[in-house]
C-alpha angles and dihedrals in degrees: 000000000000093000084067097061093067089061103034096050099048086044091055092045087055095050092050089048092048085050089055094035096053094044091048091041090068090049096050089046089050086054104042081050092057094039090053089047089044093046090048089051093056085042097058090040096053085047086053096049089042090051086049097047087049098052093046084046088056095049091047090050092048092048091045091045086052087046098051093044088054096050087040092060092045095048088045083056094051090042095056095044094049086047089053089048097048090047093053084049094051090047087052087053098046099049084048095050090044090058088047093049087055095054094044091050090050087053090046092056093045085050095047095054095046088052092053086049090047091047096049085052088045091052089045093052087049092054093050092046091054092049089049094050087045091058093050094046087055094047091051093052088045091058094045092052092046082053100051090048087048086057092041091055091040092051091047095050084048091056092045087052092053100051094044119101099233087057101062124085121242117257110260120260119272109263108262116249118227114188 
């Protein structure tokens, strides 16, 4: 008998479970159906709102496109007018600059001629200065050589005078003997 308890108790519990499961299953199906209808309704509302929004967006886009095209046409016209006025100003500035360039090129050529003459004059003065410096150095070398010759002669005369008998001092007298 104890062995039947192992089968009867789970079987009874299974029967109780199936009873509650079947009753709650019908409620679950009804809830899922209501939820699906609600989702379908929300989806349909969203589609309707989306279509209205798309239509409004299309109208706004068409209006903006028309405004943008008008603005672009106006901007293109203004740009063309500005370009024409800028080109006229540039041409006037170019003519003025070309005239200035001609006068400056004449000044440059005159100054270049003057610079060449001054450079030649500077070279000539530099050569003259170098020649004078050379003469001064040669004169200083000659003076130095003359001084050296004078010193040599003086030394030679002094040596001869030292060697002569007349220049020698007589020996000192012998000391007197007092006795």
